[in-house]
Amino acid sequence: MIYELEASQYGKVHSLFQGLWYHLAIFSVLEGNSPGQVLANDVDDPRTAFVWDQIEGGFYLGGDAGDRAFNRALNAWILEEIYPEAREIPRLLDFTLNYEPEIWMSELDVILEGTRPLKHQRKHFALERLKIADWRTRIPKGFDLVRVDGTFLARTGMENMENVCRWVMNSWQSIENFEERGVGFCLVHGDTIASWCIGDYVADGGKAYEIGIHTDEDYRRRGLATLTVAAAADHCLSRGVEHVGWHCWSSNLASAATARKVGFVQTVEHPVYHAWYNRFDNLLVQANFCFQWEQYEETAMYCERAFAMQEQEAADFFDSSIYPDLPEGWLRYRAASVWALLGENDVAFEHLRQALDDGWRDWASAAADDAFASLRQTPEWRALIDG
């Protein structure tokens, strides 16, 4: 059986998540600081529980993994309850499932059936000590460090202000709540917010925070993220905060490097299962990851499934949040490059023709793309260019 707990019952499952201590999102939900949903196999004496964090979309499994009835019911709940609800919350495009103990992995085929996730690795860092105590003196000339509060958020005409406001509201639901319990700092250059660090979660009576960072693309690789995070970390320490956490994908080397520069140390590297709620977007994202991992057969499979959904005029194709922003014909171009890498030149040419029909014209990229090395020597290639 599966039961949705009331907020007054959340304390009953707190101990089931001690193995996931590094995910403050769980305890922020359980303490009523963040919006979320808590499910358990029993209301009075729960031994298995699931938390859905509605800020960043994390799924968390804790307790006994062997309750098969709960696991099957949870799969139905995810597909029939969470998927529709998440689609109504603009910030929730995807989920990452986390679990402890490891035995949960043997049950994920049941729990995640129908979601088509990919397995990834993520890292958690905790602030050990502030390595950059002199961060104030390192702020470049022309930049101002500003603490985020209601007055700052009310300023108009600033580049990236909308992004900062959205982050604050998503994590804290109101400016008043953020001013009372949140933390945030920005580096401002003229009328542009160049870098910002915002607290995402608070737990343990205000003694524990998790923070996130973002830097405008035009201001990256200049050390600004390091300074902004140092300011936020210093502020937390000055308020008696005992734990400051940081998460990133294991592939995000820049994020991990920034964390270490400030004084964070890695505590855990752990697997997660990731999928997008929109099934068409999920195929696009999985295809992109597999291409990065040089898993070309899998990339081709995801691309072909996406084309099938497109041809069937599936609702998720029309609701896609990714496809409208792709360059014209790009997906066909990607499929062509993958099939070329797999040695299927005829299929690759067919996708290139489709890309041209869809509006793609970037022959400069194709000429420099090693994937098409074998195609560029053929009459078919010259015919496409001349056509």
Short mmCIF file of C-alpha atoms in Angstrom, two decimals:
data_model
loop_
_atom_site.label_atom_id
_atom_site.label_comp_id
_atom_site.label_asym_id
_atom_site.label_seq_id
_atom_site.Cartn_x
_atom_site.Cartn_y
_atom_site.Cartn_z
CA MET A 1 0.00 0.00 0.00
CA ILE A 2 0.98 3.62 -0.42
CA TYR A 3 -0.15 6.64 1.59
CA GLU A 4 0.40 10.35 1.18
CA LEU A 5 1.41 11.77 4.55
CA GLU A 6 0.15 15.00 6.05
CA ALA A 7 2.75 17.58 7.06
CA SER A 8 2.13 16.73 10.72
CA GLN A 9 3.22 13.14 9.98
CA TYR A 10 6.48 13.91 8.18
CA GLY A 11 8.56 13.42 11.31
CA LYS A 12 7.73 9.70 11.25
CA VAL A 13 9.91 9.11 8.18
CA HIS A 14 12.81 11.40 9.09
CA SER A 15 15.03 8.54 10.29
CA LEU A 16 14.50 6.58 7.06
CA PHE A 17 16.55 9.15 5.15
CA GLN A 18 19.64 9.37 7.37
CA GLY A 19 21.64 7.59 4.68
CA LEU A 20 20.85 10.51 2.37
CA TRP A 21 22.02 13.12 4.89
CA TYR A 22 23.78 15.04 2.11
CA HIS A 23 20.47 15.83 0.37
CA LEU A 24 19.19 18.80 2.33
CA ALA A 25 16.16 18.96 0.03
CA ILE A 26 14.67 15.97 1.85
CA PHE A 27 14.87 17.54 5.27
CA SER A 28 13.81 20.95 4.00
CA VAL A 29 10.59 19.30 2.82
CA LEU A 30 10.17 17.26 6.00
CA GLU A 31 10.64 20.38 8.15
CA GLY A 32 8.09 22.33 6.12
CA ASN A 33 10.60 24.74 4.60
CA SER A 34 10.13 23.61 1.00
CA PRO A 35 7.12 22.43 -0.98
CA GLY A 36 6.97 18.72 -1.59
CA GLN A 37 5.14 15.45 -1.26
CA VAL A 38 5.85 12.58 1.13
CA LEU A 39 4.63 9.01 0.61
CA ALA A 40 5.01 6.00 2.90
CA ASN A 41 3.98 2.35 3.10
CA ASP A 42 2.23 2.90 6.43
CA VAL A 43 0.88 5.96 8.20
CA ASP A 44 1.48 4.84 11.78
CA ASP A 45 4.70 2.86 11.46
CA PRO A 46 6.35 3.65 8.10
CA ARG A 47 9.31 1.52 7.06
CA THR A 48 9.55 2.74 3.47
CA ALA A 49 9.20 6.31 2.24
CA PHE A 50 9.49 8.54 -0.80
CA VAL A 51 9.97 12.31 -0.94
CA TRP A 52 9.30 14.48 -3.97
CA ASP A 53 11.02 17.87 -3.67
CA GLN A 54 9.03 20.38 -5.72
CA ILE A 55 11.78 23.01 -5.91
CA GLU A 56 14.32 21.19 -8.07
CA GLY A 57 12.27 18.05 -8.70
CA GLY A 58 14.30 15.45 -6.81
CA PHE A 59 12.88 12.01 -5.99
CA TYR A 60 14.25 10.37 -2.83
CA LEU A 61 13.82 6.77 -1.66
CA GLY A 62 14.58 5.68 1.88
CA GLY A 63 14.01 2.76 4.21
CA ASP A 64 13.16 -0.84 3.34
CA ALA A 65 13.41 -1.48 -0.40
CA GLY A 66 11.68 -4.86 -0.21
CA ASP A 67 8.05 -3.74 -0.03
CA ARG A 68 7.06 -4.80 -3.55
CA ALA A 69 3.47 -3.62 -3.18
CA PHE A 70 4.71 -0.13 -2.27
CA ASN A 71 7.18 -0.12 -5.16
CA ARG A 72 4.50 -1.02 -7.71
CA ALA A 73 2.11 1.52 -6.22
CA LEU A 74 4.84 4.16 -6.29
CA ASN A 75 5.37 3.60 -10.01
CA ALA A 76 1.67 4.16 -10.63
CA TRP A 77 1.75 7.27 -8.41
CA ILE A 78 4.71 8.71 -10.32
CA LEU A 79 3.04 8.21 -13.70
CA GLU A 80 -0.54 9.04 -12.74
CA GLU A 81 -0.10 11.71 -10.06
CA ILE A 82 3.36 13.26 -10.19
CA TYR A 83 3.77 13.48 -13.97
CA PRO A 84 0.52 15.43 -14.52
CA GLU A 85 1.15 17.67 -11.50
CA ALA A 86 4.75 18.41 -12.50
CA ARG A 87 3.63 19.47 -15.96
CA GLU A 88 1.57 22.21 -14.32
CA ILE A 89 4.63 23.60 -12.49
CA PRO A 90 6.80 25.47 -15.05
CA ARG A 91 10.07 25.05 -13.15
CA LEU A 92 9.73 21.25 -12.94
CA LEU A 93 10.87 19.89 -16.29
CA ASP A 94 12.67 16.77 -15.08
CA PHE A 95 13.50 14.62 -12.07
CA THR A 96 16.56 12.95 -10.57
CA LEU A 97 15.94 9.89 -8.43
CA ASN A 98 18.26 9.31 -5.45
CA TYR A 99 18.22 6.32 -3.12
CA GLU A 100 19.77 4.78 -0.05
CA PRO A 101 20.55 1.99 0.77
CA GLU A 102 22.06 0.62 -2.43
CA ILE A 103 19.67 -2.34 -2.53
CA TRP A 104 17.05 0.06 -3.91
CA MET A 105 18.80 -0.21 -7.26
CA SER A 106 17.34 -3.71 -7.76
CA GLU A 107 13.82 -2.23 -7.52
CA LEU A 108 14.25 0.71 -9.89
CA ASP A 109 13.08 -1.18 -12.97
CA VAL A 110 9.69 -1.46 -11.25
CA ILE A 111 9.58 2.01 -9.70
CA LEU A 112 10.70 3.86 -12.84
CA GLU A 113 8.93 1.73 -15.43
CA GLY A 114 7.63 3.96 -18.21
CA THR A 115 9.90 6.93 -17.43
CA ARG A 116 12.91 5.89 -19.56
CA PRO A 117 15.64 7.39 -17.36
CA LEU A 118 19.40 7.46 -17.84
CA LYS A 119 21.89 6.76 -15.08
CA HIS A 120 24.28 9.59 -14.18
CA GLN A 121 26.71 10.43 -11.39
CA ARG A 122 26.51 13.44 -9.10
CA LYS A 123 28.81 14.83 -6.42
CA HIS A 124 28.14 16.49 -3.08
CA PHE A 125 30.52 18.97 -1.48
CA ALA A 126 30.46 20.41 2.03
CA LEU A 127 32.19 23.59 3.18
CA GLU A 128 35.17 22.61 5.32
CA ARG A 129 36.69 26.06 5.76
CA LEU A 130 36.70 29.32 3.83
CA LYS A 131 39.91 29.30 1.80
CA ILE A 132 39.40 32.78 0.38
CA ALA A 133 39.06 34.91 3.49
CA ASP A 134 40.23 37.96 1.52
CA TRP A 135 37.55 37.61 -1.16
CA ARG A 136 36.48 41.25 -0.70
CA THR A 137 39.85 42.55 -1.86
CA ARG A 138 39.69 40.35 -4.98
CA ILE A 139 36.51 41.88 -6.39
CA PRO A 140 37.51 43.40 -9.76
CA LYS A 141 37.28 47.12 -10.34
CA GLY A 142 33.91 48.09 -11.73
CA PHE A 143 32.07 45.26 -9.95
CA ASP A 144 29.91 45.58 -6.86
CA LEU A 145 28.98 42.78 -4.49
CA VAL A 146 25.34 43.10 -3.49
CA ARG A 147 23.38 41.10 -0.96
CA VAL A 148 20.08 39.93 -2.42
CA ASP A 149 17.02 41.30 -0.62
CA GLY A 150 13.65 42.77 -1.47
CA THR A 151 15.09 46.18 -2.29
CA PHE A 152 17.61 44.71 -4.71
CA LEU A 153 15.01 42.46 -6.34
CA ALA A 154 12.78 45.50 -6.95
CA ARG A 155 15.41 47.20 -9.11
CA THR A 156 14.47 47.56 -12.76
CA GLY A 157 16.43 47.63 -16.00
CA MET A 158 19.01 45.06 -14.92
CA GLU A 159 20.15 42.19 -17.11
CA ASN A 160 19.51 38.78 -15.46
CA MET A 161 17.25 40.24 -12.74
CA GLU A 162 14.39 38.10 -14.03
CA ASN A 163 16.53 34.97 -13.59
CA VAL A 164 17.53 35.92 -10.05
CA CYS A 165 13.94 36.74 -9.07
CA ARG A 166 12.74 33.45 -10.52
CA TRP A 167 15.37 31.53 -8.55
CA VAL A 168 14.40 33.26 -5.32
CA MET A 169 10.68 32.74 -5.82
CA ASN A 170 11.08 29.11 -6.88
CA SER A 171 13.13 28.27 -3.80
CA TRP A 172 11.43 30.45 -1.20
CA GLN A 173 7.92 31.11 -2.57
CA SER A 174 7.94 34.73 -1.37
CA ILE A 175 10.40 37.58 -0.97
CA GLU A 176 9.39 37.89 2.69
CA ASN A 177 10.29 34.26 3.35
CA PHE A 178 13.60 34.70 1.53
CA GLU A 179 14.48 37.83 3.49
CA GLU A 180 13.72 36.05 6.75
CA ARG A 181 15.60 32.80 6.14
CA GLY A 182 17.35 32.87 2.77
CA VAL A 183 20.81 33.84 1.63
CA GLY A 184 21.93 35.31 -1.67
CA PHE A 185 24.68 37.46 -3.18
CA CYS A 186 25.32 38.93 -6.63
CA LEU A 187 28.26 40.49 -8.40
CA VAL A 188 26.94 43.41 -10.42
CA HIS A 189 28.73 45.05 -13.34
CA GLY A 190 26.96 48.18 -14.51
CA ASP A 191 23.41 47.14 -15.30
CA THR A 192 24.23 43.44 -15.49
CA ILE A 193 24.09 40.83 -12.75
CA ALA A 194 27.23 38.95 -13.74
CA SER A 195 27.14 36.15 -11.16
CA TRP A 196 24.73 35.11 -8.44
CA CYS A 197 24.74 32.60 -5.58
CA ILE A 198 21.41 31.77 -3.95
CA GLY A 199 20.51 29.42 -1.12
CA ASP A 200 18.17 26.68 -2.33
CA TYR A 201 17.33 24.87 0.91
CA VAL A 202 17.50 25.36 4.65
CA ALA A 203 17.08 22.70 7.34
CA ASP A 204 18.06 21.73 10.87
CA GLY A 205 16.57 24.87 12.34
CA GLY A 206 18.63 27.15 10.09
CA LYS A 207 21.93 25.41 10.81
CA ALA A 208 22.23 23.83 7.37
CA TYR A 209 22.01 25.38 3.90
CA GLU A 210 22.51 24.29 0.32
CA ILE A 211 23.54 26.89 -2.22
CA GLY A 212 23.65 27.14 -6.01
CA ILE A 213 25.61 29.35 -8.39
CA HIS A 214 25.18 30.75 -11.88
CA THR A 215 27.32 33.11 -13.95
CA ASP A 216 26.31 34.93 -17.11
CA GLU A 217 28.02 33.38 -20.13
CA ASP A 218 29.74 36.67 -21.01
CA TYR A 219 31.41 36.78 -17.58
CA ARG A 220 32.63 33.21 -17.18
CA ARG A 221 36.23 32.06 -16.66
CA ARG A 222 37.05 35.23 -14.73
CA GLY A 223 36.78 33.91 -11.17
CA LEU A 224 33.51 35.71 -10.45
CA ALA A 225 31.65 32.56 -9.39
CA THR A 226 34.37 31.83 -6.83
CA LEU A 227 34.01 35.30 -5.28
CA THR A 228 30.21 35.18 -5.22
CA VAL A 229 30.18 31.75 -3.56
CA ALA A 230 32.83 32.89 -1.08
CA ALA A 231 30.62 35.82 -0.08
CA ALA A 232 27.63 33.53 0.47
CA ALA A 233 29.70 30.98 2.38
CA ASP A 234 31.26 33.67 4.58
CA HIS A 235 27.81 35.05 5.34
CA CYS A 236 26.55 31.61 6.34
CA LEU A 237 29.49 31.03 8.66
CA SER A 238 29.02 34.44 10.28
CA ARG A 239 25.43 33.46 11.11
CA GLY A 240 26.50 30.25 12.84
CA VAL A 241 25.51 27.91 10.02
CA GLU A 242 27.14 24.52 10.62
CA HIS A 243 26.71 22.93 7.20
CA VAL A 244 26.86 24.50 3.74
CA GLY A 245 26.29 22.01 0.91
CA TRP A 246 26.79 22.06 -2.84
CA HIS A 247 25.71 19.58 -5.53
CA CYS A 248 26.81 19.21 -9.14
CA TRP A 249 26.90 16.65 -11.94
CA SER A 250 30.13 14.66 -11.90
CA SER A 251 30.73 15.80 -15.48
CA ASN A 252 30.61 19.47 -14.42
CA LEU A 253 34.31 19.89 -13.73
CA ALA A 254 34.08 23.69 -13.58
CA SER A 255 31.48 23.60 -10.80
CA ALA A 256 33.54 21.15 -8.76
CA ALA A 257 36.66 23.26 -9.24
CA THR A 258 34.85 26.37 -8.01
CA ALA A 259 33.64 24.52 -4.93
CA ARG A 260 37.15 23.37 -4.07
CA LYS A 261 38.64 26.85 -4.56
CA VAL A 262 36.23 28.28 -2.00
CA GLY A 263 36.91 25.56 0.56
CA PHE A 264 34.36 22.84 -0.11
CA VAL A 265 35.43 19.19 0.01
CA GLN A 266 33.78 16.29 -1.76
CA THR A 267 31.87 14.02 0.59
CA VAL A 268 29.96 11.69 -1.75
CA GLU A 269 29.75 10.69 -5.39
CA HIS A 270 26.54 8.83 -6.06
CA PRO A 271 24.34 7.51 -8.89
CA VAL A 272 21.08 9.17 -9.91
CA TYR A 273 18.45 8.29 -12.48
CA HIS A 274 17.32 11.22 -14.60
CA ALA A 275 14.41 11.78 -16.98
CA TRP A 276 12.28 14.60 -18.34
CA TYR A 277 8.52 14.60 -17.84
CA ASN A 278 7.88 15.52 -21.47
CA ARG A 279 8.64 12.27 -23.27
CA PHE A 280 9.75 13.96 -26.50
CA ASP A 281 12.14 16.23 -24.61
CA ASN A 282 13.36 13.19 -22.70
CA LEU A 283 14.40 11.57 -25.98
CA LEU A 284 16.26 14.72 -27.06
CA VAL A 285 18.11 14.99 -23.76
CA GLN A 286 19.02 11.31 -23.66
CA ALA A 287 20.23 11.47 -27.26
CA ASN A 288 22.45 14.42 -26.37
CA PHE A 289 23.94 12.68 -23.33
CA CYS A 290 24.60 9.48 -25.27
CA PHE A 291 26.29 11.46 -28.04
CA GLN A 292 28.57 13.11 -25.45
CA TRP A 293 29.39 9.65 -24.09
CA GLU A 294 30.13 8.41 -27.65
CA GLN A 295 27.31 5.87 -27.38
CA TYR A 296 26.28 6.31 -30.99
CA GLU A 297 23.92 3.37 -31.36
CA GLU A 298 21.93 4.61 -28.37
CA THR A 299 22.01 8.15 -29.76
CA ALA A 300 20.59 6.94 -33.06
CA MET A 301 17.87 4.98 -31.26
CA TYR A 302 16.73 8.04 -29.28
CA CYS A 303 16.76 10.22 -32.40
CA GLU A 304 14.66 7.74 -34.36
CA ARG A 305 12.16 7.49 -31.51
CA ALA A 306 11.91 11.27 -31.48
CA PHE A 307 11.25 11.33 -35.24
CA ALA A 308 8.54 8.70 -34.78
CA MET A 309 6.82 10.86 -32.17
CA GLN A 310 7.11 13.84 -34.49
CA GLU A 311 5.57 11.93 -37.40
CA GLN A 312 2.77 10.65 -35.16
CA GLU A 313 2.10 14.25 -34.10
CA ALA A 314 2.31 13.20 -30.46
CA ALA A 315 1.11 15.76 -27.93
CA ASP A 316 4.52 15.83 -26.23
CA PHE A 317 6.13 16.89 -29.50
CA PHE A 318 3.90 19.96 -29.68
CA ASP A 319 4.42 20.65 -25.95
CA SER A 320 8.21 20.37 -26.18
CA SER A 321 10.15 23.09 -24.37
CA ILE A 322 13.40 22.16 -26.15
CA TYR A 323 12.57 21.59 -29.80
CA PRO A 324 11.34 25.14 -30.59
CA ASP A 325 14.73 26.53 -29.53
CA LEU A 326 16.79 24.17 -31.70
CA PRO A 327 18.18 25.51 -34.99
CA GLU A 328 16.12 24.48 -38.01
CA GLY A 329 16.96 20.94 -39.07
CA TRP A 330 19.42 20.43 -36.22
CA LEU A 331 17.95 17.17 -34.96
CA ARG A 332 18.10 15.64 -38.44
CA TYR A 333 21.69 16.89 -38.73
CA ARG A 334 22.58 15.21 -35.44
CA ALA A 335 20.98 11.95 -36.57
CA ALA A 336 22.89 12.14 -39.86
CA SER A 337 26.20 12.57 -38.05
CA VAL A 338 25.51 9.60 -35.77
CA TRP A 339 24.50 7.28 -38.60
CA ALA A 340 27.63 8.35 -40.50
CA LEU A 341 29.76 7.46 -37.48
CA LEU A 342 28.06 4.06 -37.45
CA GLY A 343 28.97 3.56 -41.11
CA GLU A 344 25.38 3.75 -42.35
CA ASN A 345 25.98 6.28 -45.10
CA ASP A 346 22.67 5.81 -46.91
CA VAL A 347 20.73 6.50 -43.72
CA ALA A 348 22.98 9.47 -42.97
CA PHE A 349 22.31 11.00 -46.39
CA GLU A 350 18.57 10.53 -45.96
CA HIS A 351 18.69 12.48 -42.70
CA LEU A 352 20.81 15.20 -44.32
CA ARG A 353 18.19 15.56 -47.05
CA GLN A 354 15.51 15.81 -44.38
CA ALA A 355 17.61 18.42 -42.56
CA LEU A 356 17.75 20.49 -45.74
CA ASP A 357 13.99 20.16 -46.14
CA ASP A 358 13.61 21.38 -42.54
CA GLY A 359 15.69 24.49 -43.25
CA TRP A 360 19.22 23.47 -42.24
CA ARG A 361 21.96 25.18 -44.28
CA ASP A 362 25.09 25.11 -42.10
CA TRP A 363 27.48 23.43 -44.51
CA ALA A 364 30.44 25.05 -42.75
CA SER A 365 29.75 22.93 -39.66
CA ALA A 366 29.31 19.82 -41.75
CA ALA A 367 32.58 20.47 -43.57
CA ALA A 368 34.42 20.62 -40.24
CA ASP A 369 32.54 17.71 -38.63
CA ASP A 370 34.73 14.59 -38.48
CA ALA A 371 31.59 12.46 -38.42
CA PHE A 372 31.09 13.18 -42.12
CA ALA A 373 34.67 12.43 -43.23
CA SER A 374 33.61 9.34 -45.19
CA LEU A 375 30.63 11.12 -46.76
CA ARG A 376 32.53 14.14 -48.04
CA GLN A 377 34.33 12.03 -50.65
CA THR A 378 31.13 10.81 -52.29
CA PRO A 379 29.13 12.12 -55.27
CA GLU A 380 26.05 12.27 -53.04
CA TRP A 381 27.74 14.84 -50.82
CA ARG A 382 28.62 17.06 -53.78
CA ALA A 383 25.09 16.71 -55.11
CA LEU A 384 23.65 17.92 -51.80
CA ILE A 385 25.97 20.92 -51.72
CA ASP A 386 25.31 21.84 -55.35
CA GLY A 387 21.59 21.32 -54.94
#
